[in-house]
PDB file of C-alpha atoms in Angstrom:
ATOM      1  CA  MET L  65     -12.949   1.627  -0.914  1.00 43.00           C
ATOM      2  CA  GLY L  66     -16.205   2.501  -2.650  1.00 44.00           C
ATOM      3  CA  GLY L  67     -15.055   0.823  -5.855  1.00 48.00           C
ATOM      4  CA  SER L  68     -12.554   3.571  -6.719  1.00 51.00           C
ATOM      5  CA  THR L  69      -8.840   4.103  -6.256  1.00 54.00           C
ATOM      6  CA  ASN L  70      -9.232   7.176  -4.011  1.00 61.00           C
ATOM      7  CA  LEU L  71      -6.124   8.639  -5.655  1.00 66.00           C
ATOM      8  CA  PRO L  72      -5.654  12.256  -6.772  1.00 69.00           C
ATOM      9  CA  PRO L  73      -6.408  13.134 -10.405  1.00 75.00           C
ATOM     10  CA  GLY L  74      -3.635  12.021 -12.735  1.00 75.00           C
ATOM     11  CA  PHE L  75      -2.738   8.863 -10.844  1.00 76.00           C
ATOM     12  CA  HIS L  76      -3.317   5.464 -12.444  1.00 78.00           C
ATOM     13  CA  PHE L  77      -3.179   2.095 -10.669  1.00 86.00           C
ATOM     14  CA  PHE L  78      -1.966  -0.383 -13.280  1.00 89.00           C
ATOM     15  CA  PRO L  79       0.900  -2.226 -11.530  1.00 92.00           C
ATOM     16  CA  SER L  80       2.970  -4.880 -13.246  1.00 95.00           C
ATOM     17  CA  ASP L  81       3.418  -8.332 -11.725  1.00 96.00           C
ATOM     18  CA  GLU L  82       6.782  -7.264 -10.326  1.00 95.00           C
ATOM     19  CA  GLU L  83       5.346  -4.107  -8.748  1.00 94.00           C
ATOM     20  CA  LEU L  84       2.493  -6.014  -7.105  1.00 95.00           C
ATOM     21  CA  VAL L  85       4.953  -8.403  -5.471  1.00 95.00           C
ATOM     22  CA  ILE L  86       7.736  -5.920  -4.582  1.00 93.00           C
ATOM     23  CA  HIS L  87       5.836  -2.750  -3.677  1.00 92.00           C
ATOM     24  CA  PHE L  88       2.705  -4.270  -2.138  1.00 94.00           C
ATOM     25  CA  LEU L  89       2.766  -7.976  -1.247  1.00 95.00           C
ATOM     26  CA  ARG L  90       6.263  -8.027   0.227  1.00 94.00           C
ATOM     27  CA  ARG L  91       5.522  -5.043   2.457  1.00 93.00           C
ATOM     28  CA  LYS L  92       2.184  -6.533   3.546  1.00 93.00           C
ATOM     29  CA  ALA L  93       3.852  -9.826   4.472  1.00 93.00           C
ATOM     30  CA  ALA L  94       6.635  -8.001   6.343  1.00 91.00           C
ATOM     31  CA  LEU L  95       4.038  -6.074   8.384  1.00 89.00           C
ATOM     32  CA  LEU L  96       5.226  -2.791   6.897  1.00 90.00           C
ATOM     33  CA  PRO L  97       2.807  -0.035   5.837  1.00 86.00           C
ATOM     34  CA  CYS L  98       1.862   0.294   2.178  1.00 82.00           C
ATOM     35  CA  ARG L  99       1.660   3.906   1.075  1.00 78.00           C
ATOM     36  CA  PRO L 100      -0.820   4.875  -0.097  1.00 76.00           C
ATOM     37  CA  ASP L 101      -2.842   2.267   1.775  1.00 86.00           C
ATOM     38  CA  ILE L 102      -5.459   1.654  -0.918  1.00 91.00           C
ATOM     39  CA  VAL L 103      -5.532  -2.138  -1.395  1.00 95.00           C
ATOM     40  CA  PRO L 104      -8.041  -3.662   1.058  1.00 95.00           C
ATOM     41  CA  THR L 105      -7.940  -7.074   2.725  1.00 95.00           C
ATOM     42  CA  LEU L 106     -10.774  -9.473   1.870  1.00 95.00           C
ATOM     43  CA  PRO L 107     -11.419 -13.189   2.469  1.00 91.00           C
ATOM     44  CA  GLN L 108     -11.247 -15.026  -0.847  1.00 84.00           C
ATOM     45  CA  ASN L 109     -14.159 -17.330  -0.109  1.00 85.00           C
ATOM     46  CA  ARG L 110     -16.657 -14.693   1.017  1.00 88.00           C
ATOM     47  CA  TYR L 111     -17.463 -12.999  -2.289  1.00 94.00           C
ATOM     48  CA  ASP L 112     -18.238 -14.052  -5.825  1.00 95.00           C
ATOM     49  CA  PRO L 113     -16.150 -12.088  -8.340  1.00 96.00           C
ATOM     50  CA  TRP L 114     -19.078  -9.913  -9.468  1.00 95.00           C
ATOM     51  CA  GLU L 115     -19.545  -8.809  -5.834  1.00 96.00           C
ATOM     52  CA  LEU L 116     -16.083  -7.235  -5.566  1.00 96.00           C
ATOM     53  CA  ASN L 117     -17.221  -3.871  -6.891  1.00 93.00           C
ATOM     54  CA  GLY L 118     -17.221  -1.444  -3.965  1.00 93.00           C
ATOM     55  CA  LYS L 119     -15.230  -3.845  -1.771  1.00 95.00           C
ATOM     56  CA  ALA L 120     -11.931  -4.437  -3.578  1.00 96.00           C
ATOM     57  CA  LEU L 121      -9.795  -1.714  -5.143  1.00 94.00           C
ATOM     58  CA  GLN L 122     -11.130  -1.112  -8.647  1.00 92.00           C
ATOM     59  CA  ALA L 123      -8.823   0.078 -11.433  1.00 91.00           C
ATOM     60  CA  GLY L 124     -10.549   0.007 -14.785  1.00 90.00           C
ATOM     61  CA  ASN L 125     -11.999  -3.476 -15.217  1.00 92.00           C
ATOM     62  CA  GLN L 126      -9.686  -5.016 -12.609  1.00 96.00           C
ATOM     63  CA  TRP L 127     -10.121  -5.498  -8.866  1.00 96.00           C
ATOM     64  CA  TYR L 128      -7.259  -5.845  -6.367  1.00 97.00           C
ATOM     65  CA  PHE L 129      -7.203  -7.097  -2.783  1.00 97.00           C
ATOM     66  CA  PHE L 130      -4.998  -8.803  -0.196  1.00 96.00           C
ATOM     67  CA  SER L 131      -6.072 -12.115   1.292  1.00 95.00           C
ATOM     68  CA  GLN L 132      -4.810 -15.053   3.296  1.00 92.00           C
ATOM     69  CA  ALA L 133      -3.929 -18.027   1.104  1.00 89.00           C
ATOM     70  CA  THR L 134      -6.326 -20.909   1.560  1.00 85.00           C
ATOM     71  CA  GLN L 135      -6.819 -24.373   0.102  1.00 81.00           C
ATOM     72  CA  SER L 136     -10.556 -23.807  -0.257  1.00 79.00           C
ATOM     73  CA  ARG L 137     -11.421 -21.042  -2.713  1.00 87.00           C
ATOM     74  CA  ALA L 138     -15.134 -21.814  -2.759  1.00 88.00           C
ATOM     75  CA  SER L 139     -17.676 -19.001  -2.421  1.00 90.00           C
ATOM     76  CA  ARG L 140     -21.449 -19.115  -2.096  1.00 88.00           C
ATOM     77  CA  ASN L 141     -22.098 -19.754  -5.786  1.00 92.00           C
ATOM     78  CA  GLY L 142     -18.945 -21.407  -7.070  1.00 93.00           C
ATOM     79  CA  CYS L 143     -15.197 -21.756  -6.686  1.00 93.00           C
ATOM     80  CA  TRP L 144     -11.862 -20.693  -8.132  1.00 94.00           C
ATOM     81  CA  ASN L 145     -10.021 -23.488  -9.954  1.00 93.00           C
ATOM     82  CA  PRO L 146      -6.329 -23.241 -10.908  1.00 94.00           C
ATOM     83  CA  ILE L 147      -5.416 -23.583 -14.571  1.00 94.00           C
ATOM     84  CA  GLY L 148      -2.054 -23.896 -16.274  1.00 93.00           C
ATOM     85  CA  ALA L 149       1.353 -23.791 -14.641  1.00 95.00           C
ATOM     86  CA  ASP L 150       2.498 -21.236 -12.084  1.00 95.00           C
ATOM     87  CA  GLU L 151       4.518 -18.353 -13.542  1.00 96.00           C
ATOM     88  CA  ALA L 152       7.623 -16.930 -11.910  1.00 95.00           C
ATOM     89  CA  VAL L 153       7.687 -13.225 -11.062  1.00 95.00           C
ATOM     90  CA  SER L 154      11.178 -11.774 -11.394  1.00 93.00           C
ATOM     91  CA  SER L 155      12.887  -8.607 -10.200  1.00 92.00           C
ATOM     92  CA  GLY L 156      16.479  -7.667 -10.885  1.00 90.00           C
ATOM     93  CA  GLY L 157      17.175 -11.061 -12.414  1.00 90.00           C
ATOM     94  CA  SER L 158      15.918 -12.978  -9.367  1.00 91.00           C
ATOM     95  CA  HIS L 159      12.651 -14.824  -8.834  1.00 93.00           C
ATOM     96  CA  VAL L 160      10.712 -13.056  -6.076  1.00 94.00           C
ATOM     97  CA  GLY L 161       7.232 -14.530  -6.419  1.00 95.00           C
ATOM     98  CA  LEU L 162       4.787 -16.821  -8.180  1.00 95.00           C
ATOM     99  CA  LYS L 163       1.653 -15.998 -10.150  1.00 97.00           C
ATOM    100  CA  LYS L 164      -1.146 -18.543 -10.107  1.00 96.00           C
ATOM    101  CA  THR L 165      -4.013 -18.253 -12.607  1.00 97.00           C
ATOM    102  CA  LEU L 166      -7.492 -19.370 -11.574  1.00 96.00           C
ATOM    103  CA  VAL L 167     -10.876 -19.392 -13.311  1.00 96.00           C
ATOM    104  CA  PHE L 168     -14.188 -19.026 -11.479  1.00 95.00           C
ATOM    105  CA  SER L 169     -16.760 -21.786 -12.015  1.00 95.00           C
ATOM    106  CA  ILE L 170     -20.410 -21.659 -10.961  1.00 95.00           C
ATOM    107  CA  GLY L 171     -22.109 -24.646  -9.379  1.00 90.00           C
ATOM    108  CA  GLU L 172     -21.181 -27.756  -7.436  1.00 84.00           C
ATOM    109  CA  PRO L 173     -17.780 -29.441  -7.896  1.00 76.00           C
ATOM    110  CA  PHE L 174     -17.565 -31.748 -10.925  1.00 79.00           C
ATOM    111  CA  GLN L 175     -20.733 -30.117 -12.294  1.00 84.00           C
ATOM    112  CA  ALA L 176     -19.581 -26.527 -12.381  1.00 88.00           C
ATOM    113  CA  THR L 177     -19.722 -24.213 -15.390  1.00 93.00           C
ATOM    114  CA  LYS L 178     -16.675 -22.104 -16.169  1.00 94.00           C
ATOM    115  CA  THR L 179     -17.107 -18.339 -16.399  1.00 95.00           C
ATOM    116  CA  ASN L 180     -14.966 -15.591 -17.931  1.00 96.00           C
ATOM    117  CA  TRP L 181     -13.818 -14.440 -14.492  1.00 97.00           C
ATOM    118  CA  VAL L 182     -10.081 -14.849 -13.999  1.00 97.00           C
ATOM    119  CA  MET L 183      -7.946 -14.313 -10.908  1.00 97.00           C
ATOM    120  CA  HIS L 184      -4.196 -13.868 -10.736  1.00 97.00           C
ATOM    121  CA  GLU L 185      -3.002 -14.829  -7.265  1.00 96.00           C
ATOM    122  CA  TYR L 186       0.493 -13.653  -6.331  1.00 97.00           C
ATOM    123  CA  HIS L 187       2.631 -15.469  -3.751  1.00 96.00           C
ATOM    124  CA  LEU L 188       6.010 -14.622  -2.241  1.00 94.00           C
ATOM    125  CA  LEU L 189       8.845 -17.098  -2.583  1.00 87.00           C
ATOM    126  CA  ASP L 190      10.539 -18.294   0.613  1.00 71.00           C
ATOM    127  CA  GLY L 191      13.244 -15.909   1.719  1.00 59.00           C
ATOM    128  CA  ASN L 192      11.624 -12.802   0.234  1.00 64.00           C
ATOM    129  CA  VAL L 193       9.450 -11.877   3.192  1.00 62.00           C
ATOM    130  CA  GLY L 194      10.713  -8.764   4.930  1.00 56.00           C
ATOM    131  CA  THR L 195      13.230  -7.899   2.220  1.00 47.00           C
ATOM    132  CA  SER L 196      13.234  -4.203   1.352  1.00 45.00           C
ATOM    133  CA  THR L 197      15.229  -1.725  -0.655  1.00 42.00           C
ATOM    134  CA  SER L 198      15.513   0.843   2.131  1.00 41.00           C
ATOM    135  CA  GLY L 199      17.672   0.664   5.226  1.00 40.00           C
ATOM    136  CA  SER L 200      14.884   1.686   7.570  1.00 39.00           C
ATOM    137  CA  SER L 201      12.710  -1.071   6.125  1.00 40.00           C
ATOM    138  CA  ARG L 202      15.434  -3.595   6.853  1.00 42.00           C
ATOM    139  CA  LYS L 203      15.599  -2.395  10.456  1.00 41.00           C
ATOM    140  CA  ARG L 204      11.869  -2.766  10.869  1.00 41.00           C
ATOM    141  CA  SER L 205      11.917  -6.187   9.256  1.00 42.00           C
ATOM    142  CA  HIS L 206      14.574  -7.240  11.762  1.00 44.00           C
ATOM    143  CA  LYS L 207      12.342  -6.122  14.611  1.00 41.00           C
ATOM    144  CA  LYS L 208       9.548  -8.289  13.266  1.00 45.00           C
ATOM    145  CA  LYS L 209      11.821 -11.331  13.074  1.00 45.00           C
ATOM    146  CA  GLY L 210      10.022 -12.929  15.989  1.00 43.00           C
ATOM    147  CA  GLN L 211       6.797 -13.106  14.009  1.00 42.00           C
ATOM    148  CA  PRO L 212       6.015 -16.595  12.674  1.00 38.00           C
ATOM    149  CA  ASP L 213       7.131 -17.000   9.061  1.00 39.00           C
ATOM    150  CA  LYS L 214       4.066 -19.045   8.234  1.00 41.00           C
ATOM    151  CA  GLU L 215       1.723 -16.180   9.102  1.00 38.00           C
ATOM    152  CA  CYS L 216       3.688 -13.618   7.099  1.00 43.00           C
ATOM    153  CA  SER L 217       4.227 -15.735   3.987  1.00 67.00           C
ATOM    154  CA  ASN L 218       0.554 -16.726   3.943  1.00 89.00           C
ATOM    155  CA  TRP L 219      -0.422 -13.371   2.439  1.00 94.00           C
ATOM    156  CA  VAL L 220      -1.346 -13.153  -1.241  1.00 96.00           C
ATOM    157  CA  VAL L 221      -2.425 -10.269  -3.445  1.00 96.00           C
ATOM    158  CA  CYS L 222      -5.108 -10.936  -6.036  1.00 97.00           C
ATOM    159  CA  ARG L 223      -6.043  -9.317  -9.330  1.00 97.00           C
ATOM    160  CA  VAL L 224      -9.528 -10.252 -10.608  1.00 97.00           C
ATOM    161  CA  PHE L 225     -10.938  -9.391 -14.016  1.00 96.00           C
ATOM    162  CA  GLU L 226     -13.462 -10.600 -16.574  1.00 95.00           C
ATOM    163  CA  SER L 227     -11.422 -11.825 -19.530  1.00 90.00           C
ATOM    164  CA  SER L 228     -13.979 -10.787 -22.156  1.00 77.00           C
ATOM    165  CA  TYR L 229     -13.145  -7.154 -21.387  1.00 53.00           C
ATOM    166  CA  ASP L 230      -9.502  -7.644 -22.387  1.00 48.00           C
ATOM    167  CA  SER L 231      -8.618  -5.960 -19.115  1.00 45.00           C
ATOM    168  CA  GLN L 232      -5.042  -7.248 -19.055  1.00 47.00           C
ATOM    169  CA  VAL L 233      -3.825  -4.394 -21.280  1.00 41.00           C
ATOM    170  CA  THR L 234      -1.656  -2.195 -19.085  1.00 39.00           C
ATOM    171  CA  PHE L 235       0.813   0.611 -19.550  1.00 37.00           C
ATOM    172  CA  HIS L 236       3.640  -1.926 -19.387  1.00 43.00           C
ATOM    173  CA  GLU L 237       2.247  -4.224 -22.070  1.00 42.00           C
ATOM    174  CA  GLU L 238       1.535  -1.315 -24.393  1.00 42.00           C
ATOM    175  CA  ASP L 239       5.123  -0.054 -23.977  1.00 42.00           C
ATOM    176  CA  MET L 240       3.741   3.215 -22.680  1.00 42.00           C
ATOM    177  CA  GLU L 241       5.815   5.323 -20.343  1.00 46.00           C
ATOM    178  CA  LEU L 242       4.565   5.984 -16.841  1.00 45.00           C
ATOM    179  CA  SER L 243       3.551   9.542 -16.080  1.00 46.00           C
ATOM    180  CA  CYS L 244       5.525  11.570 -13.558  1.00 44.00           C
ATOM    181  CA  LEU L 245       2.704  11.128 -11.059  1.00 45.00           C
ATOM    182  CA  ASP L 246       2.762   7.341 -11.524  1.00 48.00           C
ATOM    183  CA  GLU L 247       6.498   7.263 -10.858  1.00 50.00           C
ATOM    184  CA  VAL L 248       6.049   9.325  -7.698  1.00 46.00           C
ATOM    185  CA  PHE L 249       3.309   6.967  -6.514  1.00 47.00           C
ATOM    186  CA  LEU L 250       5.456   3.880  -7.072  1.00 49.00           C
ATOM    187  CA  SER L 251       8.357   5.454  -5.191  1.00 52.00           C
ATOM    188  CA  LEU L 252       6.323   6.244  -2.066  1.00 50.00           C
ATOM    189  CA  ASP L 253       7.026   2.841  -0.518  1.00 48.00           C
ATOM    190  CA  ASP L 254      10.739   3.705  -0.279  1.00 49.00           C
ATOM    191  CA  TYR L 255       9.894   5.950   2.659  1.00 47.00           C
ATOM    192  CA  ASP L 256       8.865   4.183   5.850  1.00 47.00           C
ATOM    193  CA  GLU L 257       8.194   7.425   7.705  1.00 43.00           C
ATOM    194  CA  VAL L 258       7.113  10.794   6.453  1.00 44.00           C
ATOM    195  CA  SER L 259       7.965  13.769   8.669  1.00 44.00           C
ATOM    196  CA  LEU L 260       5.503  16.609   8.504  1.00 47.00           C
ATOM    197  CA  PRO L 261       6.391  20.093   9.771  1.00 50.00           C
ATOM    198  CA  LYS L 262       4.842  20.929  13.113  1.00 53.00           C
ATOM    199  CA  ASN L 263       2.806  24.087  13.351  1.00 50.00           C
TER     200      ASN L 263
END
């Protein structure tokens, strides 16, 4: 990804919790394409958070990536430790996912030093894999019904940031309206297939 969003000028990638779960994680878990396909897949335990630049999708002071959920979140120089209680992610009045908050600590277990690096790890709730708002998506999800649920629901999407940069300020939290280009971008996932005119 080269550390940038690779989006046309005027586009901003500042998704809310709901948008990360509905527009990205749910489609990834259902084996449906994400358009635009800009969020890479990385193993959680391969990189320290300061190594994500140029590997994960960078948007401001935040980095985004898909990964497979794992019990061990240890990297070469430390590990991610959960803090606080899980938060529910809701859409249309229903709970569709969970947000776990983790803090990166450097050093060996029980002797580690906490850093300012924070990760929000988003999980789908059971029964939400393969659910889509479009009819064609539902058809494709039905075709993938033979896939093991464990493999699909094991996907997570992660948002990593350094808390000292106050990088959690987004358009949504500032009560700012999305631009027309942002709304177009967020609506792209409603189309499973794009037909281009043949020359």
